[in-house]
């Protein structure tokens, strides 16, 4: 339509110029095409420039919450007090006020299972790995509903990222979380007020990582359902799983777990163990130790209460969610180089098809690894994807 109108306009201008000769329509079309191509090119450049400016602002906003190193606790707390009011992570707006109503409305749309993820990072850094996780979730649970707690994905860019799945009828939505509402009437409420008021040391680890640890506990406590990390490939339905957490490692002789992990959590609403986790987070928060407020936290709490009455939960063995630990995960990304490797790949795939519900990818160790064709990871994603684009 634009092309027709634009061409017609050029032809009309030729008549209006006072030249009574019949215009050369072929030349007019060529002129129109050239000018239109130039206009579209300029428009694309302007849009790209605008997006780059938006990305720069977004990146700066997230970088503003990365604490400085080699400073005292008092200096870091003062730095956080200065930066925090400008940070979108803690900011309230119309979207945060609508959080609860949006969640309730979304889950009323005929969901068989309720899933949650978190994404506290720029939208443009949500890559193929995260998208594969979502694809695998819906491959196993086509009637499930997924809410991603994320301010950055609750945007036009986020909508474009998730649109291919939405267009195919899958129920996934990014929702800006209301942190004050999530933590209200829980032991984390006072912790959050202190942190937001700049009265607490956030530690050397970016606060976004620790907020994610707390948000997953709070959202399950308020709504119930399944929490998954965005670096988790689902292999089969979670049907029948209820009130459980997975062991990351276990003692091979005693068969007792040695460490739990919080990358997968499945709990009913208001479960008492979740409340204990939140209480532990608020009372023992330490932003300087990696894992202290996450995997180590759930391990500490379960160790203390596992013999006490009143807590109805199960600890699944490592094969359920963490069949390969972070030290050995690299091999799953490598293609077979010989017959021995090929046999190992087949054996590993057969093993994972048994008691394993999914595979944690340990993104901190594997984010820069390429998925090689013929590898265990390549085969798993190929078999459990929906769009199946750009796997390798």
Coordinates of C-alpha atoms in Angstrom, one line a residue, residues 139-328:
X139 CA 6.6 -29.7 25.7
X140 CA 6.1 -31.6 28.9
X141 CA 3.2 -29.5 30.2
X142 CA 1.2 -28.1 27.2
X143 CA -1.7 -27.1 29.4
X144 CA 0.5 -25.4 32.1
X145 CA 0.8 -21.7 32.8
X146 CA 4.1 -19.9 33.3
X147 CA 4.6 -16.6 34.9
X148 CA 8.1 -15.0 34.7
X149 CA 8.6 -12.5 37.5
X150 CA 10.5 -9.9 35.6
X151 CA 10.4 -6.1 35.2
X152 CA 12.6 -6.1 32.1
X153 CA 10.6 -8.9 30.2
X154 CA 7.3 -7.2 31.1
X155 CA 8.0 -4.9 28.1
X156 CA 7.7 -4.7 24.3
X157 CA 11.0 -6.5 23.9
X158 CA 9.9 -9.2 26.3
X159 CA 6.6 -9.5 24.5
X160 CA 8.5 -10.1 21.2
X161 CA 10.7 -12.7 22.9
X162 CA 7.8 -14.7 24.2
X163 CA 5.4 -14.1 21.3
X164 CA 6.4 -17.2 19.3
X165 CA 5.1 -19.4 22.1
X166 CA 2.0 -17.3 22.8
X167 CA 1.1 -17.4 19.1
X168 CA 1.1 -21.2 19.4
X169 CA -1.4 -21.1 22.3
X170 CA 1.0 -21.6 25.2
X171 CA 0.2 -19.6 28.3
X172 CA 3.3 -17.7 29.3
X173 CA 3.5 -14.1 30.6
X174 CA 6.1 -11.8 32.1
X175 CA 4.8 -9.9 35.1
X176 CA 6.5 -7.0 37.0
X177 CA 6.7 -8.2 40.6
X178 CA 5.4 -6.2 43.5
X179 CA 8.2 -7.0 46.0
X180 CA 6.5 -5.3 48.9
X181 CA 3.4 -7.4 48.4
X182 CA 5.3 -10.6 48.0
X183 CA 7.2 -10.1 51.2
X184 CA 4.3 -8.6 53.2
X185 CA 3.3 -10.6 56.3
X186 CA 6.3 -12.8 56.0
X187 CA 9.6 -12.7 57.9
X188 CA 11.2 -11.0 54.9
X189 CA 9.0 -7.9 55.2
X190 CA 11.3 -6.2 57.7
X191 CA 14.4 -7.3 55.8
X192 CA 13.1 -5.7 52.6
X193 CA 12.2 -2.4 54.3
X194 CA 15.7 -2.2 55.7
X195 CA 17.3 -3.0 52.4
X196 CA 15.1 -0.6 50.5
X197 CA 15.8 2.1 53.1
X198 CA 19.5 1.7 52.5
X199 CA 20.1 0.5 56.1
X200 CA 21.5 -2.9 55.2
X201 CA 24.7 -4.0 53.5
X202 CA 23.8 -5.8 50.2
X203 CA 27.2 -7.5 50.1
X204 CA 29.6 -8.1 47.3
X205 CA 27.3 -10.4 45.3
X206 CA 24.8 -8.5 43.1
X207 CA 21.5 -7.9 45.0
X208 CA 19.6 -9.3 42.0
X209 CA 20.9 -12.8 42.6
X210 CA 19.8 -12.7 46.2
X211 CA 16.5 -11.1 45.4
X212 CA 15.8 -14.0 43.0
X213 CA 16.5 -16.5 45.9
X214 CA 14.0 -14.8 48.1
X215 CA 11.4 -14.1 45.4
X216 CA 11.0 -17.8 44.5
X217 CA 10.3 -18.6 48.1
X218 CA 7.8 -15.8 48.5
X219 CA 5.9 -16.4 45.3
X220 CA 5.4 -20.1 46.1
X221 CA 4.4 -19.3 49.6
X222 CA 1.8 -16.8 48.4
X223 CA 0.5 -18.8 45.3
X224 CA 1.9 -22.3 45.4
X225 CA 3.1 -24.2 42.4
X226 CA 6.5 -25.0 40.7
X227 CA 9.5 -22.8 40.6
X228 CA 12.2 -23.5 38.0
X229 CA 15.5 -21.8 37.2
X230 CA 15.8 -20.5 33.6
X231 CA 18.7 -22.9 33.0
X232 CA 16.7 -26.1 33.5
X233 CA 15.6 -28.5 30.7
X234 CA 12.4 -30.3 31.5
X235 CA 12.4 -34.0 30.3
X236 CA 9.0 -35.3 31.5
X237 CA 5.9 -34.1 33.3
X238 CA 5.9 -33.3 37.0
X239 CA 2.6 -35.1 37.5
X240 CA 2.1 -36.2 41.0
X241 CA 5.1 -34.2 42.4
X242 CA 4.1 -32.3 45.5
X243 CA 5.9 -30.5 48.4
X244 CA 9.4 -31.4 47.5
X245 CA 12.9 -30.2 46.9
X246 CA 15.8 -31.9 45.1
X247 CA 19.1 -33.1 46.5
X248 CA 22.2 -31.9 44.5
X249 CA 24.5 -34.5 46.0
X250 CA 24.4 -37.5 48.3
X251 CA 26.7 -39.9 50.1
X252 CA 26.9 -43.0 48.0
X253 CA 27.3 -45.3 51.1
X254 CA 24.6 -44.0 53.4
X255 CA 22.4 -42.7 50.5
X256 CA 21.7 -39.6 52.6
X257 CA 21.8 -36.3 50.8
X258 CA 24.8 -34.0 51.5
X259 CA 23.4 -30.8 49.8
X260 CA 20.1 -29.6 48.5
X261 CA 19.5 -27.0 45.8
X262 CA 16.8 -24.4 45.2
X263 CA 16.7 -24.4 41.3
X264 CA 13.5 -26.5 41.5
X265 CA 10.9 -26.1 44.2
X266 CA 7.4 -27.6 44.2
X267 CA 5.2 -26.6 47.1
X268 CA 1.6 -25.9 48.1
X269 CA 0.5 -22.4 49.1
X270 CA 1.4 -21.4 52.7
X271 CA 3.6 -24.4 53.2
X272 CA 5.4 -24.2 56.6
X273 CA 8.8 -25.2 55.1
X274 CA 8.7 -22.2 52.7
X275 CA 8.1 -20.0 55.7
X276 CA 11.1 -21.4 57.5
X277 CA 13.2 -20.8 54.4
X278 CA 12.1 -17.1 54.3
X279 CA 12.7 -16.7 58.0
X280 CA 16.2 -18.1 57.5
X281 CA 16.9 -15.8 54.6
X282 CA 15.9 -12.7 56.6
X283 CA 17.7 -13.7 59.8
X284 CA 21.0 -14.9 58.4
X285 CA 21.3 -12.9 55.2
X286 CA 24.9 -12.5 54.0
X287 CA 25.5 -10.9 50.6
X288 CA 29.2 -11.8 50.6
X289 CA 29.0 -15.6 50.3
X290 CA 27.9 -17.2 47.1
X291 CA 25.1 -19.7 47.7
X292 CA 24.6 -18.7 51.4
X293 CA 21.1 -17.4 50.7
X294 CA 20.3 -20.1 48.2
X295 CA 21.4 -23.7 48.0
X296 CA 23.2 -23.6 51.4
X297 CA 20.1 -21.9 53.0
X298 CA 17.7 -24.7 52.0
X299 CA 20.2 -27.3 53.1
X300 CA 20.7 -25.7 56.5
X301 CA 17.0 -25.4 57.2
X302 CA 16.1 -29.0 56.1
X303 CA 18.9 -30.4 58.1
X304 CA 17.5 -28.7 61.3
X305 CA 13.8 -29.6 60.8
X306 CA 13.8 -32.9 58.9
X307 CA 13.1 -34.9 62.1
X308 CA 10.5 -32.5 63.5
X309 CA 6.8 -33.1 63.0
X310 CA 4.5 -30.7 61.1
X311 CA 6.5 -30.5 57.9
X312 CA 5.2 -32.6 55.0
X313 CA 7.8 -32.7 52.3
X314 CA 10.0 -35.0 50.3
X315 CA 13.7 -34.8 49.2
X316 CA 14.2 -36.4 45.8
X317 CA 17.6 -37.9 45.0
X318 CA 20.1 -36.1 42.6
X319 CA 18.9 -38.1 39.6
X320 CA 15.5 -36.3 39.7
X321 CA 16.8 -32.7 38.9
X322 CA 20.6 -32.7 39.2
X323 CA 21.7 -35.9 37.4
X324 CA 25.0 -34.3 36.4
X325 CA 26.9 -32.0 38.8
X326 CA 28.5 -28.7 37.8
X327 CA 32.0 -30.2 37.7
X328 CA 31.0 -32.7 35.0

